[in-house]
PDB file of C-alpha atoms in Angstrom:
ATOM      1  CA  UNK A   5      20.170 -20.932  18.540  1.00 41.00           C
ATOM      2  CA  UNK A   6      19.620 -22.042  22.097  1.00 40.00           C
ATOM      3  CA  UNK A   7      21.414 -25.326  22.641  1.00 39.00           C
ATOM      4  CA  UNK A   8      19.283 -28.288  21.674  1.00 38.00           C
ATOM      5  CA  UNK A   9      16.173 -26.231  21.084  1.00 37.00           C
ATOM      6  CA  UNK A  10      14.204 -25.990  17.816  1.00 40.00           C
ATOM      7  CA  UNK A  11      12.354 -22.747  17.312  1.00 38.00           C
ATOM      8  CA  UNK A  12       8.759 -22.625  18.310  1.00 48.00           C
ATOM      9  CA  UNK A  13       7.587 -21.300  14.977  1.00 35.00           C
ATOM     10  CA  UNK A  14       8.783 -24.553  13.394  1.00 40.00           C
ATOM     11  CA  UNK A  15       7.823 -27.085  16.042  1.00 36.00           C
ATOM     12  CA  UNK A  16       4.082 -26.821  15.730  1.00 36.00           C
ATOM     13  CA  UNK A  17       3.180 -26.205  12.076  1.00 32.00           C
ATOM     14  CA  UNK A  18       0.400 -27.280  12.336  1.00 33.00           C
ATOM     15  CA  UNK A  19      -9.454 -19.572  21.364  1.00 31.00           C
ATOM     16  CA  UNK A  20     -11.839 -21.202  22.763  1.00 30.00           C
ATOM     17  CA  UNK A  21     -14.184 -19.440  20.343  1.00 36.00           C
ATOM     18  CA  UNK A  22     -15.945 -21.662  17.831  1.00 36.00           C
ATOM     19  CA  UNK A  23     -17.035 -19.115  15.247  1.00 37.00           C
ATOM     20  CA  UNK A  24     -15.217 -17.253  12.533  1.00 38.00           C
ATOM     21  CA  UNK A  25     -13.642 -14.076  13.907  1.00 40.00           C
ATOM     22  CA  UNK A  26     -14.163 -11.840  10.892  1.00 39.00           C
ATOM     23  CA  UNK A  27     -17.098 -11.591   8.465  1.00 40.00           C
ATOM     24  CA  UNK A  28     -16.696 -12.044   4.704  1.00 42.00           C
ATOM     25  CA  UNK A  29     -15.857  -8.937   2.704  1.00 43.00           C
ATOM     26  CA  UNK A  30     -17.324  -7.938  -0.646  1.00 46.00           C
ATOM     27  CA  UNK A  31     -14.913  -6.958  -3.422  1.00 45.00           C
ATOM     28  CA  UNK A  32     -14.642  -3.345  -4.530  1.00 50.00           C
ATOM     29  CA  UNK A  33     -15.779  -2.556  -8.087  1.00 57.00           C
ATOM     30  CA  UNK A  34     -13.247  -3.511 -10.741  1.00 59.00           C
ATOM     31  CA  UNK A  35     -11.359  -6.057  -8.640  1.00 62.00           C
ATOM     32  CA  UNK A  36     -11.061  -9.749  -9.608  1.00 72.00           C
ATOM     33  CA  UNK A  37     -13.766 -11.966  -8.085  1.00 82.00           C
ATOM     34  CA  UNK A  38     -13.075 -13.046  -4.506  1.00 89.00           C
ATOM     35  CA  UNK A  39     -11.747 -16.434  -3.494  1.00 91.00           C
ATOM     36  CA  UNK A  40     -13.382 -17.969  -0.441  1.00 92.00           C
ATOM     37  CA  UNK A  41     -10.837 -19.677   1.796  1.00 92.00           C
ATOM     38  CA  UNK A  42     -13.076 -22.177   3.576  1.00 91.00           C
ATOM     39  CA  UNK A  43     -11.581 -24.584   6.090  1.00 95.00           C
ATOM     40  CA  UNK A  44     -12.022 -27.936   4.330  1.00 96.00           C
ATOM     41  CA  UNK A  45      -8.960 -30.041   5.164  1.00 96.00           C
ATOM     42  CA  UNK A  46      -8.350 -33.456   3.578  1.00 95.00           C
ATOM     43  CA  UNK A  47     -10.119 -36.012   5.797  1.00 96.00           C
ATOM     44  CA  UNK A  48      -7.930 -38.721   7.355  1.00 94.00           C
ATOM     45  CA  UNK A  49      -5.208 -38.383   4.743  1.00 96.00           C
ATOM     46  CA  UNK A  50      -1.556 -37.962   5.642  1.00 97.00           C
ATOM     47  CA  UNK A  51      -0.032 -34.610   4.690  1.00 97.00           C
ATOM     48  CA  UNK A  52       3.781 -34.625   4.605  1.00 97.00           C
ATOM     49  CA  UNK A  53       5.684 -31.336   4.908  1.00 98.00           C
ATOM     50  CA  UNK A  54       9.354 -30.430   5.044  1.00 97.00           C
ATOM     51  CA  UNK A  55      10.219 -27.784   7.635  1.00 97.00           C
ATOM     52  CA  UNK A  56      13.525 -25.940   7.933  1.00 96.00           C
ATOM     53  CA  UNK A  57      15.019 -22.852   9.512  1.00 94.00           C
ATOM     54  CA  UNK A  58      18.243 -20.905   9.514  1.00 95.00           C
ATOM     55  CA  UNK A  59      19.130 -18.596  12.389  1.00 95.00           C
ATOM     56  CA  UNK A  60      22.110 -16.245  12.244  1.00 95.00           C
ATOM     57  CA  UNK A  61      23.275 -14.148  15.175  1.00 91.00           C
ATOM     58  CA  UNK A  62      25.756 -11.321  14.748  1.00 91.00           C
ATOM     59  CA  UNK A  63      27.022  -9.523  17.854  1.00 89.00           C
ATOM     60  CA  UNK A  64      29.095  -6.394  17.490  1.00 87.00           C
ATOM     61  CA  UNK A  65      32.789  -7.259  17.334  1.00 86.00           C
ATOM     62  CA  UNK A  66      32.161 -11.012  17.126  1.00 90.00           C
ATOM     63  CA  UNK A  67      31.890 -13.463  14.263  1.00 91.00           C
ATOM     64  CA  UNK A  68      28.505 -14.523  12.954  1.00 92.00           C
ATOM     65  CA  UNK A  69      27.004 -17.671  14.469  1.00 93.00           C
ATOM     66  CA  UNK A  70      24.801 -19.788  12.198  1.00 95.00           C
ATOM     67  CA  UNK A  71      22.368 -22.495  13.286  1.00 95.00           C
ATOM     68  CA  UNK A  72      20.096 -24.673  11.203  1.00 95.00           C
ATOM     69  CA  UNK A  73      17.223 -27.017  11.933  1.00 94.00           C
ATOM     70  CA  UNK A  74      15.192 -29.279   9.684  1.00 95.00           C
ATOM     71  CA  UNK A  75      12.629 -32.037  10.030  1.00 95.00           C
ATOM     72  CA  UNK A  76       9.616 -33.634   8.348  1.00 97.00           C
ATOM     73  CA  UNK A  77       6.085 -33.475   9.723  1.00 96.00           C
ATOM     74  CA  UNK A  78       3.177 -35.827   9.077  1.00 97.00           C
ATOM     75  CA  UNK A  79      -0.251 -34.308   9.738  1.00 97.00           C
ATOM     76  CA  UNK A  80      -3.747 -35.796   9.718  1.00 97.00           C
ATOM     77  CA  UNK A  81      -7.140 -34.030  10.060  1.00 97.00           C
ATOM     78  CA  UNK A  82      -9.989 -36.136  11.507  1.00 97.00           C
ATOM     79  CA  UNK A  83     -13.587 -34.998  12.250  1.00 97.00           C
ATOM     80  CA  UNK A  84     -14.036 -34.816  16.038  1.00 96.00           C
ATOM     81  CA  UNK A  85     -16.475 -33.184  18.504  1.00 94.00           C
ATOM     82  CA  UNK A  86     -18.161 -31.154  15.797  1.00 96.00           C
ATOM     83  CA  UNK A  87     -14.806 -29.833  14.613  1.00 97.00           C
ATOM     84  CA  UNK A  88     -11.409 -31.298  13.778  1.00 98.00           C
ATOM     85  CA  UNK A  89      -8.758 -33.247  15.653  1.00 98.00           C
ATOM     86  CA  UNK A  90      -5.323 -32.550  14.190  1.00 97.00           C
ATOM     87  CA  UNK A  91      -2.473 -34.964  14.896  1.00 97.00           C
ATOM     88  CA  UNK A  92       1.085 -34.244  13.898  1.00 96.00           C
ATOM     89  CA  UNK A  93       4.263 -36.271  14.280  1.00 96.00           C
ATOM     90  CA  UNK A  94       7.871 -35.367  13.511  1.00 95.00           C
ATOM     91  CA  UNK A  95      10.399 -37.487  11.626  1.00 93.00           C
ATOM     92  CA  UNK A  96      14.167 -37.209  11.122  1.00 91.00           C
ATOM     93  CA  UNK A  97      14.909 -33.984  13.006  1.00 92.00           C
ATOM     94  CA  UNK A  98      18.360 -32.556  12.301  1.00 93.00           C
ATOM     95  CA  UNK A  99      20.190 -29.673  13.920  1.00 93.00           C
ATOM     96  CA  UNK A 100      23.489 -28.086  12.892  1.00 94.00           C
ATOM     97  CA  UNK A 101      25.764 -25.414  14.380  1.00 92.00           C
ATOM     98  CA  UNK A 102      28.113 -23.591  12.013  1.00 91.00           C
ATOM     99  CA  UNK A 103      27.756 -26.418   9.505  1.00 89.00           C
ATOM    100  CA  UNK A 104      28.349 -29.289  11.931  1.00 92.00           C
ATOM    101  CA  UNK A 105      25.572 -31.642  13.020  1.00 92.00           C
ATOM    102  CA  UNK A 106      24.922 -31.469  16.775  1.00 91.00           C
ATOM    103  CA  UNK A 107      22.741 -33.585  19.106  1.00 87.00           C
ATOM    104  CA  UNK A 108      19.245 -32.211  19.563  1.00 86.00           C
ATOM    105  CA  UNK A 109      17.493 -32.972  22.845  1.00 88.00           C
ATOM    106  CA  UNK A 110      14.305 -31.278  21.672  1.00 87.00           C
ATOM    107  CA  UNK A 111      14.447 -33.189  18.391  1.00 88.00           C
ATOM    108  CA  UNK A 112      14.646 -36.474  20.299  1.00 90.00           C
ATOM    109  CA  UNK A 113      11.580 -35.432  22.308  1.00 91.00           C
ATOM    110  CA  UNK A 114       9.637 -34.485  19.183  1.00 91.00           C
ATOM    111  CA  UNK A 115      10.190 -37.916  17.656  1.00 91.00           C
ATOM    112  CA  UNK A 116       8.617 -39.570  20.700  1.00 92.00           C
ATOM    113  CA  UNK A 117       5.280 -37.829  21.034  1.00 92.00           C
ATOM    114  CA  UNK A 118       2.415 -36.795  18.766  1.00 95.00           C
ATOM    115  CA  UNK A 119       1.066 -33.262  18.885  1.00 95.00           C
ATOM    116  CA  UNK A 120      -2.739 -33.209  19.121  1.00 96.00           C
ATOM    117  CA  UNK A 121      -4.929 -30.150  18.874  1.00 96.00           C
ATOM    118  CA  UNK A 122      -8.646 -29.519  18.625  1.00 97.00           C
ATOM    119  CA  UNK A 123     -10.024 -27.057  16.086  1.00 97.00           C
ATOM    120  CA  UNK A 124     -13.559 -25.786  15.652  1.00 97.00           C
ATOM    121  CA  UNK A 125     -15.420 -26.581  12.431  1.00 97.00           C
ATOM    122  CA  UNK A 126     -14.270 -23.270  10.925  1.00 96.00           C
ATOM    123  CA  UNK A 127     -10.596 -23.828  11.760  1.00 96.00           C
ATOM    124  CA  UNK A 128     -10.516 -21.741  14.946  1.00 95.00           C
ATOM    125  CA  UNK A 129      -7.991 -23.043  17.476  1.00 96.00           C
ATOM    126  CA  UNK A 130      -9.802 -24.521  20.521  1.00 97.00           C
ATOM    127  CA  UNK A 131      -7.240 -26.317  22.682  1.00 96.00           C
ATOM    128  CA  UNK A 132      -4.221 -28.563  22.849  1.00 95.00           C
ATOM    129  CA  UNK A 133      -5.030 -32.178  23.723  1.00 96.00           C
ATOM    130  CA  UNK A 134      -2.777 -34.357  25.899  1.00 92.00           C
ATOM    131  CA  UNK A 135       0.045 -31.834  26.218  1.00 91.00           C
ATOM    132  CA  UNK A 136       1.512 -33.880  29.094  1.00 92.00           C
ATOM    133  CA  UNK A 137       2.733 -36.437  26.538  1.00 93.00           C
ATOM    134  CA  UNK A 138       5.641 -34.118  25.701  1.00 92.00           C
ATOM    135  CA  UNK A 139       6.925 -34.226  29.283  1.00 90.00           C
ATOM    136  CA  UNK A 140       6.661 -38.014  29.330  1.00 91.00           C
ATOM    137  CA  UNK A 141       8.690 -38.163  26.121  1.00 91.00           C
ATOM    138  CA  UNK A 142      11.288 -35.885  27.700  1.00 90.00           C
ATOM    139  CA  UNK A 143      11.564 -38.200  30.718  1.00 88.00           C
ATOM    140  CA  UNK A 144      12.212 -41.110  28.356  1.00 88.00           C
ATOM    141  CA  UNK A 145      14.961 -39.193  26.581  1.00 86.00           C
ATOM    142  CA  UNK A 146      16.529 -37.577  29.657  1.00 82.00           C
ATOM    143  CA  UNK A 147      15.556 -39.153  33.002  1.00 75.00           C
ATOM    144  CA  UNK A 148      15.615 -36.829  36.006  1.00 63.00           C
ATOM    145  CA  UNK A 149      18.961 -35.979  37.578  1.00 52.00           C
ATOM    146  CA  UNK A 150      20.923 -36.957  34.463  1.00 61.00           C
ATOM    147  CA  UNK A 151      22.694 -33.603  34.200  1.00 62.00           C
ATOM    148  CA  UNK A 152      21.932 -33.293  30.473  1.00 67.00           C
ATOM    149  CA  UNK A 153      23.038 -29.843  29.203  1.00 66.00           C
ATOM    150  CA  UNK A 154      20.114 -27.567  28.419  1.00 70.00           C
ATOM    151  CA  UNK A 155      17.584 -29.840  30.180  1.00 80.00           C
ATOM    152  CA  UNK A 156      15.906 -27.133  32.339  1.00 82.00           C
ATOM    153  CA  UNK A 157      15.316 -24.944  29.285  1.00 84.00           C
ATOM    154  CA  UNK A 158      13.817 -27.806  27.291  1.00 87.00           C
ATOM    155  CA  UNK A 159      11.629 -28.748  30.277  1.00 88.00           C
ATOM    156  CA  UNK A 160      10.188 -25.232  30.300  1.00 88.00           C
ATOM    157  CA  UNK A 161       9.734 -25.327  26.535  1.00 88.00           C
ATOM    158  CA  UNK A 162       7.704 -28.544  26.670  1.00 91.00           C
ATOM    159  CA  UNK A 163       5.654 -27.709  29.770  1.00 93.00           C
ATOM    160  CA  UNK A 164       1.905 -28.100  29.064  1.00 93.00           C
ATOM    161  CA  UNK A 165       1.167 -24.403  29.600  1.00 94.00           C
ATOM    162  CA  UNK A 166       4.021 -23.178  27.387  1.00 92.00           C
ATOM    163  CA  UNK A 167       3.147 -25.708  24.702  1.00 93.00           C
ATOM    164  CA  UNK A 168      -0.510 -24.620  24.699  1.00 94.00           C
ATOM    165  CA  UNK A 169       0.359 -20.920  24.440  1.00 91.00           C
ATOM    166  CA  UNK A 170       2.901 -21.509  21.687  1.00 90.00           C
ATOM    167  CA  UNK A 171       0.641 -23.779  19.640  1.00 93.00           C
ATOM    168  CA  UNK A 172      -2.256 -21.327  19.768  1.00 93.00           C
ATOM    169  CA  UNK A 173      -0.035 -18.374  18.859  1.00 91.00           C
ATOM    170  CA  UNK A 174       1.544 -20.169  15.917  1.00 92.00           C
ATOM    171  CA  UNK A 175      -1.759 -21.400  14.504  1.00 94.00           C
ATOM    172  CA  UNK A 176      -3.296 -17.930  14.755  1.00 92.00           C
ATOM    173  CA  UNK A 177      -0.183 -16.272  13.280  1.00 92.00           C
ATOM    174  CA  UNK A 178      -0.641 -18.462  10.207  1.00 94.00           C
ATOM    175  CA  UNK A 179      -4.415 -18.513   9.775  1.00 94.00           C
ATOM    176  CA  UNK A 180      -6.319 -16.049  12.004  1.00 90.00           C
ATOM    177  CA  UNK A 181      -8.416 -13.732   9.870  1.00 89.00           C
ATOM    178  CA  UNK A 182      -7.954 -15.828   6.715  1.00 93.00           C
ATOM    179  CA  UNK A 183     -10.364 -18.738   7.066  1.00 94.00           C
ATOM    180  CA  UNK A 184     -14.075 -18.766   6.235  1.00 92.00           C
ATOM    181  CA  UNK A 185     -13.994 -15.456   4.388  1.00 91.00           C
ATOM    182  CA  UNK A 186     -13.826 -13.981   0.904  1.00 93.00           C
ATOM    183  CA  UNK A 187     -10.363 -12.750  -0.082  1.00 94.00           C
ATOM    184  CA  UNK A 188      -9.671 -10.308  -2.908  1.00 94.00           C
ATOM    185  CA  UNK A 189      -6.476  -9.056  -4.478  1.00 94.00           C
ATOM    186  CA  UNK A 190      -4.885  -6.317  -2.373  1.00 94.00           C
ATOM    187  CA  UNK A 191      -6.779  -7.275   0.783  1.00 94.00           C
ATOM    188  CA  UNK A 192      -4.790  -7.257   4.022  1.00 95.00           C
ATOM    189  CA  UNK A 193      -5.198  -9.330   7.182  1.00 95.00           C
ATOM    190  CA  UNK A 194      -3.179  -9.256  10.392  1.00 95.00           C
ATOM    191  CA  UNK A 195      -1.961 -11.431  13.247  1.00 94.00           C
ATOM    192  CA  UNK A 196       0.438 -10.981  16.167  1.00 94.00           C
ATOM    193  CA  UNK A 197       3.570 -13.135  16.420  1.00 94.00           C
ATOM    194  CA  UNK A 198       6.895 -12.933  18.264  1.00 92.00           C
ATOM    195  CA  UNK A 199      10.551 -13.879  18.005  1.00 89.00           C
ATOM    196  CA  UNK A 200      13.201 -14.500  20.681  1.00 85.00           C
ATOM    197  CA  UNK A 201      15.934 -11.832  20.726  1.00 82.00           C
ATOM    198  CA  UNK A 202      18.648 -12.086  23.389  1.00 76.00           C
ATOM    199  CA  UNK A 203      16.414 -14.324  25.481  1.00 77.00           C
ATOM    200  CA  UNK A 204      13.401 -11.976  25.304  1.00 84.00           C
ATOM    201  CA  UNK A 205      10.223 -12.445  23.285  1.00 88.00           C
ATOM    202  CA  UNK A 206       9.742  -9.509  20.910  1.00 91.00           C
ATOM    203  CA  UNK A 207       6.268  -9.082  19.446  1.00 94.00           C
ATOM    204  CA  UNK A 208       5.380  -7.840  15.975  1.00 95.00           C
ATOM    205  CA  UNK A 209       2.325  -7.584  13.761  1.00 96.00           C
ATOM    206  CA  UNK A 210       2.403  -9.852  10.741  1.00 96.00           C
ATOM    207  CA  UNK A 211       0.605  -8.298   7.790  1.00 97.00           C
ATOM    208  CA  UNK A 212      -0.569 -10.536   4.937  1.00 96.00           C
ATOM    209  CA  UNK A 213      -1.509  -9.018   1.576  1.00 97.00           C
ATOM    210  CA  UNK A 214      -3.419 -11.070  -1.008  1.00 96.00           C
ATOM    211  CA  UNK A 215      -1.574 -11.060  -4.343  1.00 96.00           C
ATOM    212  CA  UNK A 216      -3.908 -13.342  -6.276  1.00 94.00           C
ATOM    213  CA  UNK A 217      -4.083 -17.062  -7.030  1.00 95.00           C
ATOM    214  CA  UNK A 218      -1.635 -19.654  -8.301  1.00 95.00           C
ATOM    215  CA  UNK A 219      -1.985 -23.204  -9.576  1.00 97.00           C
ATOM    216  CA  UNK A 220       0.054 -25.617  -7.446  1.00 97.00           C
ATOM    217  CA  UNK A 221       0.558 -29.377  -7.378  1.00 96.00           C
ATOM    218  CA  UNK A 222      -2.180 -29.487  -4.700  1.00 96.00           C
ATOM    219  CA  UNK A 223      -4.704 -27.313  -6.523  1.00 95.00           C
ATOM    220  CA  UNK A 224      -5.538 -23.620  -6.909  1.00 96.00           C
ATOM    221  CA  UNK A 225      -4.115 -21.552  -4.075  1.00 97.00           C
ATOM    222  CA  UNK A 226      -4.308 -18.071  -2.598  1.00 96.00           C
ATOM    223  CA  UNK A 227      -0.919 -16.296  -2.619  1.00 97.00           C
ATOM    224  CA  UNK A 228      -0.079 -13.719   0.059  1.00 97.00           C
ATOM    225  CA  UNK A 229       3.012 -11.649   0.702  1.00 98.00           C
ATOM    226  CA  UNK A 230       4.113 -11.198   4.325  1.00 98.00           C
ATOM    227  CA  UNK A 231       5.661  -8.235   6.081  1.00 97.00           C
ATOM    228  CA  UNK A 232       6.062  -7.039   9.684  1.00 95.00           C
ATOM    229  CA  UNK A 233       4.777  -3.912  11.376  1.00 95.00           C
ATOM    230  CA  UNK A 234       6.683  -2.657  14.429  1.00 93.00           C
ATOM    231  CA  UNK A 235       3.977  -0.143  15.362  1.00 94.00           C
ATOM    232  CA  UNK A 236       0.280   0.445  14.834  1.00 94.00           C
ATOM    233  CA  UNK A 237      -0.259   2.851  11.905  1.00 92.00           C
ATOM    234  CA  UNK A 238      -1.843   6.179  12.913  1.00 91.00           C
ATOM    235  CA  UNK A 239      -5.049   5.238  11.083  1.00 91.00           C
ATOM    236  CA  UNK A 240      -4.935   1.502  11.679  1.00 94.00           C
ATOM    237  CA  UNK A 241      -8.021  -0.384  10.420  1.00 95.00           C
ATOM    238  CA  UNK A 242     -10.386  -1.688  13.074  1.00 95.00           C
ATOM    239  CA  UNK A 243      -9.515  -5.286  12.176  1.00 94.00           C
ATOM    240  CA  UNK A 244      -5.823  -4.619  12.797  1.00 95.00           C
ATOM    241  CA  UNK A 245      -6.530  -2.998  16.155  1.00 95.00           C
ATOM    242  CA  UNK A 246      -8.781  -5.912  17.107  1.00 95.00           C
ATOM    243  CA  UNK A 247      -6.094  -8.490  16.267  1.00 93.00           C
ATOM    244  CA  UNK A 248      -3.556  -6.592  18.380  1.00 94.00           C
ATOM    245  CA  UNK A 249      -5.988  -6.213  21.303  1.00 95.00           C
ATOM    246  CA  UNK A 250      -6.971  -9.892  21.224  1.00 92.00           C
ATOM    247  CA  UNK A 251      -3.278 -10.798  21.513  1.00 91.00           C
ATOM    248  CA  UNK A 252      -3.067  -8.776  24.742  1.00 92.00           C
ATOM    249  CA  UNK A 253      -1.911  -5.471  23.189  1.00 95.00           C
ATOM    250  CA  UNK A 254       1.777  -6.414  23.460  1.00 94.00           C
ATOM    251  CA  UNK A 255       4.549  -3.853  23.139  1.00 95.00           C
ATOM    252  CA  UNK A 256       5.879  -4.090  19.590  1.00 95.00           C
ATOM    253  CA  UNK A 257       9.595  -4.472  18.824  1.00 92.00           C
ATOM    254  CA  UNK A 258      10.893  -1.314  17.163  1.00 91.00           C
ATOM    255  CA  UNK A 259      12.967  -1.782  14.019  1.00 90.00           C
ATOM    256  CA  UNK A 260      11.945  -5.383  13.459  1.00 93.00           C
ATOM    257  CA  UNK A 261      11.377  -6.170   9.779  1.00 95.00           C
ATOM    258  CA  UNK A 262      10.345  -9.216   7.783  1.00 95.00           C
ATOM    259  CA  UNK A 263       9.383 -10.423   4.342  1.00 97.00           C
ATOM    260  CA  UNK A 264       7.930 -13.631   2.998  1.00 97.00           C
ATOM    261  CA  UNK A 265       5.163 -15.487   1.203  1.00 98.00           C
ATOM    262  CA  UNK A 266       2.319 -17.783   2.198  1.00 98.00           C
ATOM    263  CA  UNK A 267       0.450 -20.079  -0.208  1.00 98.00           C
ATOM    264  CA  UNK A 268      -2.727 -21.956   0.838  1.00 97.00           C
ATOM    265  CA  UNK A 269      -5.096 -23.909  -1.421  1.00 97.00           C
ATOM    266  CA  UNK A 270      -8.698 -22.721  -1.273  1.00 93.00           C
ATOM    267  CA  UNK A 271     -10.874 -25.572  -2.650  1.00 90.00           C
ATOM    268  CA  UNK A 272      -9.533 -27.705   0.192  1.00 92.00           C
ATOM    269  CA  UNK A 273      -7.253 -26.528   2.969  1.00 96.00           C
ATOM    270  CA  UNK A 274      -3.611 -27.438   2.301  1.00 97.00           C
ATOM    271  CA  UNK A 275      -0.768 -25.179   3.501  1.00 97.00           C
ATOM    272  CA  UNK A 276       1.351 -25.430   0.351  1.00 98.00           C
ATOM    273  CA  UNK A 277       4.235 -23.180   1.360  1.00 98.00           C
ATOM    274  CA  UNK A 278       5.208 -20.549   3.890  1.00 98.00           C
ATOM    275  CA  UNK A 279       8.471 -18.606   3.869  1.00 98.00           C
ATOM    276  CA  UNK A 280       9.230 -15.884   6.410  1.00 97.00           C
ATOM    277  CA  UNK A 281      12.502 -14.034   6.988  1.00 97.00           C
ATOM    278  CA  UNK A 282      12.580 -11.941  10.178  1.00 96.00           C
ATOM    279  CA  UNK A 283      15.361  -9.486  11.053  1.00 95.00           C
ATOM    280  CA  UNK A 284      15.701  -7.852  14.465  1.00 92.00           C
ATOM    281  CA  UNK A 285      18.410  -5.440  15.623  1.00 88.00           C
ATOM    282  CA  UNK A 286      18.804  -4.752  19.334  1.00 83.00           C
ATOM    283  CA  UNK A 287      21.671  -3.651  21.618  1.00 80.00           C
ATOM    284  CA  UNK A 288      24.415  -4.412  19.122  1.00 83.00           C
ATOM    285  CA  UNK A 289      22.904  -7.766  18.151  1.00 87.00           C
ATOM    286  CA  UNK A 290      21.427  -8.603  14.745  1.00 91.00           C
ATOM    287  CA  UNK A 291      19.219 -11.672  14.582  1.00 93.00           C
ATOM    288  CA  UNK A 292      18.009 -13.081  11.260  1.00 96.00           C
ATOM    289  CA  UNK A 293      15.607 -16.015  11.334  1.00 95.00           C
ATOM    290  CA  UNK A 294      14.415 -17.629   8.102  1.00 96.00           C
ATOM    291  CA  UNK A 295      11.745 -20.332   8.367  1.00 95.00           C
ATOM    292  CA  UNK A 296      10.137 -22.325   5.590  1.00 97.00           C
ATOM    293  CA  UNK A 297       7.586 -25.106   5.348  1.00 97.00           C
ATOM    294  CA  UNK A 298       6.702 -26.880   2.115  1.00 98.00           C
ATOM    295  CA  UNK A 299       3.985 -29.455   1.422  1.00 98.00           C
ATOM    296  CA  UNK A 300       5.635 -32.523  -0.140  1.00 98.00           C
ATOM    297  CA  UNK A 301       2.898 -35.131  -0.502  1.00 97.00           C
ATOM    298  CA  UNK A 302      -0.716 -35.902   0.295  1.00 97.00           C
ATOM    299  CA  UNK A 303      -1.707 -39.522   0.797  1.00 92.00           C
ATOM    300  CA  UNK A 304      -4.066 -40.743  -1.904  1.00 75.00           C
ATOM    301  CA  UNK A 305      -7.622 -41.780  -1.085  1.00 67.00           C
ATOM    302  CA  UNK A 306      -8.091 -45.404  -0.143  1.00 56.00           C
ATOM    303  CA  UNK A 307     -10.406 -47.771  -2.033  1.00 48.00           C
TER     304      UNK A 307
END
């Protein structure tokens, strides 16, 4: 792990376009009836999630290095501007290196500002709101010219432009192509994501396959398995090619693999669980990054 830096795919768990990207699909004969995953989040109720990650780095001829990060997020969805304003705060961030707790500059920043993003009515990402608040929080934690180790890197991480790009990418990696459509067993959807390997962002296509439904503590949910594609298939579906093109047609990291599961309730939008294990091998270095988020509680309705 980079010193004092939590991974972007954990920090912001939750276009400009305001309509659903893909039309609903009709089920093929003989398949179970579809489940429509509409974007209907709980209104002004606090959703608490636990978020954790483990990152192992193995360089040829060297011992394995293991880093861990964990924190709790509190998220609220409020109707705003014809869509939704999402606010998210972080509590009790913890970071460890080879089993020993270490100070986390980025964790201290996260505790001092609230992430705010604007979504369209259908759940499409629109923009980040007040991204400058992260830099102000950083100045409170580490005033200029303090010589804090890792400060320049964290400054770049929390710059408004980088924060906007990362937030959009992470939201779309989780939900693009899923919301406001009918989903049937065996159906696949795609999104483009990336992981840092040796200081370089390596892109991959995340493929989600609908496995069916499951009853959870938060209601009936759609269950999807996750895997990575390191190249476009020779006969890639048009939807896959469109997702890749909309992400800028990035070069895909060869040999990158992943596996995981995503569970989202469909009567109302609650991200129940998401587990993703990514493995990348490059130039004698093997990186394994396991990230998991789990819904813990939803605030009850007031009187």
